[in-house]
Coordinates of C-alpha atoms and ligand atoms in Angstrom, one line a residue:
M1 CA 0.5 -6.4 32.7
A2 CA 0.0 -4.4 29.5
K3 CA 1.6 -6.2 26.5
V4 CA 2.8 -4.5 23.4
V5 CA 4.1 -5.7 20.0
L6 CA 6.8 -3.5 18.5
A7 CA 7.9 -3.3 14.9
Y8 CA 11.5 -4.0 15.4
S9 CA 14.2 -3.3 12.8
G10 CA 17.2 -4.0 15.1
G11 CA 18.4 -0.4 14.8
L12 CA 19.1 2.2 17.5
D13 CA 15.6 3.7 17.7
A14 CA 14.0 0.3 17.9
S15 CA 16.5 -1.1 20.5
V16 CA 16.0 2.0 22.8
A17 CA 12.2 1.6 22.2
V18 CA 12.2 -2.0 23.6
Y19 CA 13.9 -0.8 26.8
W20 CA 11.7 2.4 27.0
L21 CA 8.4 0.6 26.6
K22 CA 9.5 -1.8 29.3
A23 CA 11.0 0.7 31.8
E24 CA 8.9 3.8 31.3
K25 CA 5.6 2.2 30.3
G26 CA 5.9 -1.0 32.3
M27 CA 4.9 -3.1 29.4
D28 CA 5.8 -6.6 28.3
V29 CA 7.4 -6.1 24.9
V30 CA 7.0 -8.6 22.0
T31 CA 9.0 -7.7 18.9
F32 CA 8.2 -8.4 15.3
S33 CA 10.7 -8.1 12.4
A34 CA 9.9 -8.7 8.8
D35 CA 12.0 -9.6 5.8
L36 CA 10.7 -7.5 2.9
G37 CA 13.9 -8.1 1.0
Q38 CA 16.0 -5.5 2.7
G39 CA 18.8 -7.9 2.9
D40 CA 19.3 -7.8 6.7
E41 CA 19.9 -11.0 8.7
L42 CA 16.9 -11.7 10.8
T43 CA 18.3 -14.2 13.2
P44 CA 20.6 -11.8 15.0
I45 CA 17.8 -9.3 15.0
A46 CA 15.6 -11.6 17.1
E47 CA 18.5 -12.4 19.4
R48 CA 19.2 -8.7 19.9
A49 CA 15.5 -8.0 20.7
L50 CA 15.6 -10.6 23.5
E51 CA 18.9 -9.3 24.7
V52 CA 17.5 -5.7 25.1
G53 CA 14.5 -7.0 27.0
A54 CA 11.8 -8.4 24.8
V55 CA 9.8 -11.3 26.2
S56 CA 9.6 -12.9 22.7
A57 CA 10.8 -12.1 19.2
H58 CA 8.9 -12.9 16.1
V59 CA 10.5 -12.9 12.6
S60 CA 9.0 -13.7 9.2
D61 CA 10.1 -13.8 5.7
L62 CA 7.3 -11.8 4.0
R63 CA 8.9 -11.3 0.6
E64 CA 6.5 -13.5 -1.4
K65 CA 3.5 -11.9 0.2
F66 CA 4.9 -8.5 -0.2
V67 CA 5.4 -9.1 -4.0
N68 CA 2.2 -10.9 -4.7
E69 CA -0.3 -8.9 -2.6
Y70 CA 1.3 -5.4 -2.5
I71 CA 3.9 -4.7 -5.2
L72 CA 2.1 -6.4 -8.1
R73 CA -1.1 -4.5 -7.3
A74 CA 0.8 -1.3 -7.4
L75 CA 2.5 -2.3 -10.6
K76 CA -0.8 -3.2 -12.3
A77 CA -2.3 0.1 -11.1
A78 CA 0.7 2.1 -12.5
A79 CA 1.1 3.6 -9.0
T80 CA 4.0 6.1 -8.7
Y81 CA 3.9 9.2 -6.5
E82 CA 4.6 12.7 -7.8
E83 CA 7.9 12.8 -9.8
G84 CA 8.2 9.0 -10.0
Y85 CA 8.6 7.5 -6.5
P86 CA 7.5 3.8 -6.9
L87 CA 6.3 3.8 -3.3
A88 CA 8.6 1.0 -2.0
T89 CA 8.6 2.3 1.6
A90 CA 4.9 3.2 1.6
L91 CA 3.8 -0.2 0.2
G92 CA 5.7 -2.1 3.0
R93 CA 3.9 -0.3 5.8
P94 CA 0.4 -1.9 5.6
L95 CA 2.0 -5.3 5.4
I96 CA 4.0 -4.7 8.5
A97 CA 0.9 -3.4 10.2
A98 CA -1.1 -6.5 9.2
E99 CA 1.6 -8.7 10.7
L100 CA 1.7 -6.6 13.9
V101 CA -2.0 -7.2 14.3
N102 CA -1.5 -11.0 13.7
V103 CA 1.2 -11.1 16.4
A104 CA -0.8 -8.9 18.7
R105 CA -3.7 -11.5 18.5
K106 CA -1.4 -14.5 18.9
E107 CA 0.4 -13.0 21.9
G108 CA -2.6 -11.2 23.5
C109 CA -1.2 -7.7 23.2
Q110 CA -3.4 -4.7 23.7
F111 CA -0.9 -2.3 22.2
V112 CA 1.0 -1.9 19.0
S113 CA 4.2 0.1 18.7
H114 CA 6.7 1.3 16.1
G115 CA 9.8 3.4 15.8
C116 CA 8.5 6.0 13.3
T117 CA 9.1 9.7 13.8
G118 CA 6.3 12.1 14.6
K119 CA 6.8 14.1 11.4
G120 CA 6.7 11.3 8.8
N121 CA 4.2 9.4 6.7
D122 CA 5.1 6.0 8.1
Q123 CA 3.5 6.5 11.5
V124 CA 0.2 7.4 9.6
R125 CA 0.5 4.4 7.4
I126 CA 1.2 1.9 10.1
E127 CA -1.3 3.2 12.6
S128 CA -4.1 3.8 10.1
S129 CA -3.6 0.2 8.8
V130 CA -3.6 -1.2 12.3
F131 CA -6.9 0.6 13.1
A132 CA -8.4 -0.5 9.8
L133 CA -7.8 -4.1 10.8
A134 CA -8.1 -4.0 14.5
P135 CA -10.0 -0.9 15.8
D136 CA -9.7 -2.2 19.4
L137 CA -5.9 -2.1 19.5
K138 CA -4.1 0.9 21.0
V139 CA -0.9 2.5 19.7
V140 CA 2.1 3.7 21.7
A141 CA 4.6 5.6 19.6
P142 CA 7.8 6.1 21.7
L143 CA 9.5 8.5 19.3
R144 CA 6.5 10.9 19.7
E145 CA 6.7 10.7 23.4
W146 CA 10.2 10.5 24.6
N147 CA 12.4 13.5 25.0
L148 CA 15.4 12.2 23.1
K149 CA 15.9 14.8 20.4
S150 CA 18.9 13.4 18.5
R151 CA 20.8 10.2 17.8
D152 CA 23.4 11.4 20.3
E153 CA 20.8 11.8 23.1
E154 CA 19.5 8.3 22.3
I155 CA 23.0 6.8 22.5
E156 CA 23.5 8.7 25.8
Y157 CA 20.2 7.3 27.1
A158 CA 21.2 3.8 26.0
E159 CA 24.6 4.0 27.8
K160 CA 23.1 5.4 30.9
H161 CA 20.6 2.5 31.1
G162 CA 23.0 -0.2 30.0
I163 CA 21.1 -0.9 26.8
N164 CA 23.2 -2.9 24.4
I165 CA 22.8 -0.9 21.2
P166 CA 23.9 -2.0 17.8
I167 CA 27.4 -0.6 17.3
T168 CA 27.1 1.0 13.9
R169 CA 29.1 3.9 12.6
E170 CA 26.8 6.8 12.3
K171 CA 25.5 6.8 8.8
P172 CA 25.2 10.2 7.1
Y173 CA 21.9 9.2 5.6
S174 CA 18.7 7.5 6.7
Y175 CA 17.8 4.4 4.6
D176 CA 14.7 2.3 4.3
H177 CA 15.1 -0.7 2.0
N178 CA 12.9 -3.4 0.6
I179 CA 12.8 -5.4 -2.6
W180 CA 10.9 -2.6 -4.5
G181 CA 13.4 0.1 -3.7
I182 CA 15.4 2.2 -1.3
S183 CA 14.4 5.5 0.2
I184 CA 17.3 7.8 1.2
E185 CA 17.0 10.9 3.3
C186 CA 18.8 13.3 5.8
G187 CA 22.3 14.7 5.9
V188 CA 23.3 17.0 3.1
L189 CA 20.2 15.8 1.1
E190 CA 18.1 18.0 3.4
D191 CA 19.2 21.0 1.3
P192 CA 17.4 20.5 -2.0
W193 CA 20.1 22.4 -3.9
N194 CA 22.8 19.9 -3.0
A195 CA 23.3 17.2 -5.5
P196 CA 23.1 13.7 -3.9
P197 CA 26.7 12.6 -3.2
E198 CA 27.6 9.5 -5.1
H199 CA 28.2 7.5 -1.9
A200 CA 24.5 8.0 -0.9
Y201 CA 23.5 5.5 -3.5
L202 CA 23.6 1.8 -2.6
W203 CA 22.2 -0.1 -5.5
T204 CA 22.9 1.9 -8.7
T205 CA 26.1 2.6 -10.5
R206 CA 26.7 6.2 -11.4
P207 CA 25.3 6.3 -15.0
E208 CA 28.7 7.7 -16.3
D209 CA 30.5 4.7 -14.8
A210 CA 27.9 2.1 -16.1
P211 CA 29.0 -0.3 -18.9
D212 CA 29.7 1.3 -22.3
T213 CA 27.7 -1.5 -24.0
P214 CA 24.0 -1.4 -23.7
E215 CA 22.2 -4.5 -22.5
E216 CA 18.9 -5.7 -23.9
I217 CA 16.6 -7.7 -21.8
E218 CA 13.2 -9.2 -22.5
V219 CA 10.5 -9.2 -19.8
G220 CA 7.4 -11.4 -20.2
F221 CA 4.0 -10.7 -18.6
T222 CA 1.0 -12.9 -18.0
K223 CA -2.1 -11.0 -17.3
G224 CA -0.1 -8.0 -16.1
V225 CA 2.2 -10.0 -13.9
P226 CA 5.9 -10.4 -14.7
S227 CA 6.4 -14.1 -15.6
S228 CA 9.7 -14.4 -17.5
L229 CA 13.0 -12.8 -18.0
N230 CA 15.0 -13.3 -21.2
G231 CA 12.7 -16.2 -22.1
K232 CA 13.1 -18.0 -18.8
A233 CA 10.0 -18.5 -16.7
M234 CA 10.6 -17.0 -13.2
S235 CA 8.5 -15.9 -10.3
A236 CA 7.8 -12.2 -9.9
L237 CA 10.0 -12.1 -6.8
E238 CA 12.9 -13.7 -8.8
I239 CA 12.4 -11.2 -11.7
I240 CA 12.4 -8.2 -9.3
S241 CA 15.6 -9.4 -7.6
A242 CA 17.3 -10.0 -11.0
L243 CA 16.2 -6.7 -12.4
N244 CA 17.5 -4.8 -9.3
T245 CA 20.9 -6.3 -10.0
I246 CA 20.9 -5.8 -13.8
G247 CA 19.2 -2.4 -13.7
G248 CA 21.5 -1.2 -10.8
K249 CA 24.6 -2.2 -12.8
H250 CA 23.4 0.1 -15.6
G251 CA 22.5 3.0 -13.2
V252 CA 18.8 2.7 -13.9
G253 CA 16.1 3.9 -11.4
R254 CA 17.5 6.9 -9.6
Y255 CA 15.0 9.5 -8.4
D256 CA 15.6 12.9 -6.7
Q257 CA 12.5 14.7 -5.8
V258 CA 11.0 17.3 -3.5
E259 CA 7.9 15.5 -2.2
N260 CA 4.7 16.5 -0.5
R261 CA 4.3 14.5 2.7
L262 CA 0.8 13.7 4.0
V263 CA 1.7 15.6 7.3
G264 CA 2.0 18.8 5.4
I265 CA 5.8 19.2 5.0
K266 CA 7.8 19.1 1.8
S267 CA 10.8 16.9 2.0
R268 CA 13.7 16.1 -0.4
E269 CA 13.8 12.4 -1.2
V270 CA 16.2 10.3 -3.1
Y271 CA 15.2 6.8 -4.3
E272 CA 16.8 3.9 -6.0
A273 CA 14.4 1.4 -7.7
P274 CA 15.9 -0.3 -10.7
A275 CA 13.4 -3.2 -11.0
A276 CA 10.4 -1.0 -10.3
T277 CA 11.5 1.4 -13.0
I278 CA 12.0 -1.3 -15.6
L279 CA 8.8 -3.1 -14.8
H280 CA 6.6 0.0 -14.8
K281 CA 7.9 1.0 -18.2
S282 CA 7.5 -2.5 -19.6
L283 CA 4.0 -3.0 -18.4
R284 CA 3.0 0.4 -19.8
A285 CA 4.3 -0.8 -23.1
I286 CA 2.1 -3.9 -23.0
E287 CA -0.9 -1.8 -22.0
A288 CA -0.4 0.5 -25.0
L289 CA -0.7 -2.5 -27.3
V290 CA -3.7 -4.2 -25.7
W291 CA -5.9 -1.5 -24.1
S292 CA -8.3 0.6 -26.0
R293 CA -7.8 4.4 -26.1
D294 CA -10.7 4.9 -23.7
V295 CA -9.3 2.4 -21.1
M296 CA -5.8 3.9 -21.4
H297 CA -7.0 7.4 -20.9
F298 CA -9.4 6.5 -18.1
T299 CA -6.7 4.7 -16.0
G300 CA -4.7 7.9 -15.6
I301 CA -7.1 9.2 -12.9
L302 CA -7.3 5.8 -11.2
S303 CA -3.5 5.4 -11.1
E304 CA -3.0 8.8 -9.6
R305 CA -5.6 8.1 -6.9
Y306 CA -4.1 4.6 -6.3
A307 CA -0.6 6.1 -5.8
R308 CA -2.0 8.6 -3.3
L309 CA -3.9 6.0 -1.4
I310 CA -0.7 4.0 -1.0
Y311 CA 1.2 7.1 0.0
D312 CA -1.5 8.2 2.4
G313 CA -1.9 4.9 4.3
Q314 CA -5.3 4.0 2.9
W315 CA -4.4 0.4 1.8
F316 CA -7.0 -1.4 3.9
T317 CA -10.0 0.5 2.3
S318 CA -12.8 -0.4 -0.1
L319 CA -11.4 2.3 -2.5
R320 CA -8.2 0.2 -2.9
E321 CA -10.1 -3.0 -3.4
N322 CA -12.4 -1.5 -5.9
I323 CA -9.6 0.0 -8.0
D324 CA -7.8 -3.4 -7.8
A325 CA -10.9 -5.0 -9.3
F326 CA -10.8 -2.6 -12.2
F327 CA -7.1 -3.3 -12.9
D328 CA -7.4 -7.1 -12.5
K329 CA -10.1 -7.1 -15.1
A330 CA -8.3 -4.7 -17.4
H331 CA -5.1 -6.8 -17.2
E332 CA -6.8 -10.0 -18.4
V333 CA -5.3 -9.1 -21.8
S334 CA -1.9 -7.9 -20.6
T335 CA 0.1 -10.9 -21.7
G336 CA 3.1 -10.5 -23.9
S337 CA 6.8 -9.5 -24.0
V338 CA 8.7 -6.3 -23.9
R339 CA 12.3 -5.7 -25.0
V340 CA 14.1 -3.0 -22.9
K341 CA 17.5 -1.5 -23.6
L342 CA 19.5 -0.5 -20.5
Y343 CA 22.2 2.0 -21.0
K344 CA 23.9 4.5 -18.6
G345 CA 20.9 5.3 -16.5
S346 CA 18.2 4.8 -19.0
A347 CA 15.7 2.0 -19.6
V348 CA 14.1 2.4 -23.0
V349 CA 11.5 0.1 -24.5
T350 CA 12.6 -1.0 -28.0
G351 CA 10.0 -3.6 -28.7
R352 CA 6.7 -5.1 -27.5
K353 CA 4.4 -7.9 -28.6
S354 CA 1.2 -9.5 -27.4
P355 CA -1.3 -12.2 -28.6
H356 CA -4.0 -9.8 -27.5
A357 CA -2.7 -6.7 -29.3
L358 CA -5.3 -4.3 -30.6
Y359 CA -2.5 -2.9 -32.7
D360 CA -3.3 -4.0 -36.3
M361 CA -0.5 -3.6 -38.8
K362 CA -3.0 -3.8 -41.7
L363 CA -4.7 -0.7 -40.4
A364 CA -1.5 1.2 -39.3
T365 CA 0.7 0.5 -42.3
Y366 CA 1.6 3.0 -45.1
S367 CA 2.5 0.1 -47.4
P368 CA 0.3 -1.4 -50.1
E369 CA -1.1 -3.9 -47.6
D370 CA -3.1 -1.1 -46.1
K371 CA -6.7 -2.1 -45.3
F372 CA -7.9 1.2 -43.8
D373 CA -10.8 2.8 -45.6
H374 CA -9.5 6.2 -46.6
T375 CA -12.8 7.3 -48.2
A376 CA -14.6 6.9 -44.9
A377 CA -12.4 9.6 -43.3
E378 CA -14.2 12.3 -45.2
G379 CA -17.6 11.7 -43.7
F380 CA -16.1 11.1 -40.3
I381 CA -14.4 14.5 -40.4
K382 CA -17.6 16.2 -41.7
I383 CA -19.5 15.1 -38.6
W384 CA -16.6 15.5 -36.2
S385 CA -16.1 19.1 -37.2
L386 CA -19.8 20.0 -37.1
P387 CA -19.7 21.7 -33.7
M388 CA -16.5 23.5 -34.7
R389 CA -18.1 24.9 -37.8
G390 CA -21.1 25.9 -35.7
E391 CA -18.9 27.9 -33.4
A392 CA -17.1 29.5 -36.3
R393 CA -20.5 30.9 -37.5
Q394 CA -21.4 31.9 -34.0
K395 CA -18.2 34.0 -33.7
K396 CA -19.0 35.8 -37.0
G397 CA -22.4 36.6 -35.5
K398 CA -24.4 34.6 -37.9
Ligands
LIG1 N1 9.3 9.7 1.6 C1 9.1 8.3 1.5 C2 7.7 7.9 2.0 O1 7.1 8.6 2.6 C3 10.2 7.6 2.2 C4 10.1 7.5 3.7 C5 11.3 6.8 4.2 N2 11.0 6.2 5.5 C6 11.9 5.9 6.4 N3 11.5 5.3 7.5 N4 13.2 6.1 6.2 O2 7.3 6.9 1.6

């Protein structure tokens, strides 16, 4: 009998998919559910999977792995997509795919399955990642195959076949959560002219309602990795969780963008990512202190490409590994502290320090301590402007 491992969130699509794979495809269904910090209870999810017909249900807490092997790489590479999306959803997909492959091997599955829609990026990310790791596995994507066109049709199908579906009130939006952020889509958000209604946001306070007193925090980094908060040594996972709470309270980390999907459509996307926002800003502040001008300017092109490779499902490629090698080396000097002021939706860096700073006060100062050789500037400018003077003569026809 064909055996399939299904990425199982516990929701309606996934529950109907278990039944559908079994009834319509005649497969034995194994489910896999991951905790990436979305805050759902995994035990009832496993029970529900078995209840709707899975032969076995795997669950794992992947938060540490997600932070250490995915999020921190994206942070070090300054990877944000288009208008600022920190790529929370996109980063989770290759990890889920890798675990699906692991379960497939353990259980002897020939097929991998997921509940992603046929018009999104996530199907591309999951399937490309599966094929990158296990080219012999085959994919079955129920949502691309079945003829259930809406949530109502799915509920009807479930009722007809006696599938015990999670009784949730229909949510006006679609959410995808993990510890790096939330993606919010659908409903009134589909019209890009509509302002996101306040109730669409789950983690962040409306900036107007955030505390009237600013809060200053201090984030410490060791070689580009967050390592302390307000002077207390903490793991990156702990820092991210804490910053989601603190940043969320101050309304930090909301994004509202019209985004270019890999599959060709533009979509309106709303995101909440307080910790990602604060940490990206903080690490950029360290980089500015410790990296040379050439390194800083060169990373721009790598960051843009890295963001796109995450977005486009190219995680398990040599391109990603090679860019990681660049950033790992570059961040050997990224140790230090950043002070950030959180206030009504903004996170502003107000101070930074590092034992490896290239910043030299004796060179930068306008005070009598100044050590910069002013007389050397004249000769520098003479040579620097040589081609400009040449062009000036050329224009005059001489
Ligand atoms: N537009 C974002 C992305 O492509 C968010 C996708 C949300 N996914 C979801 N299954 N709700 O990464």
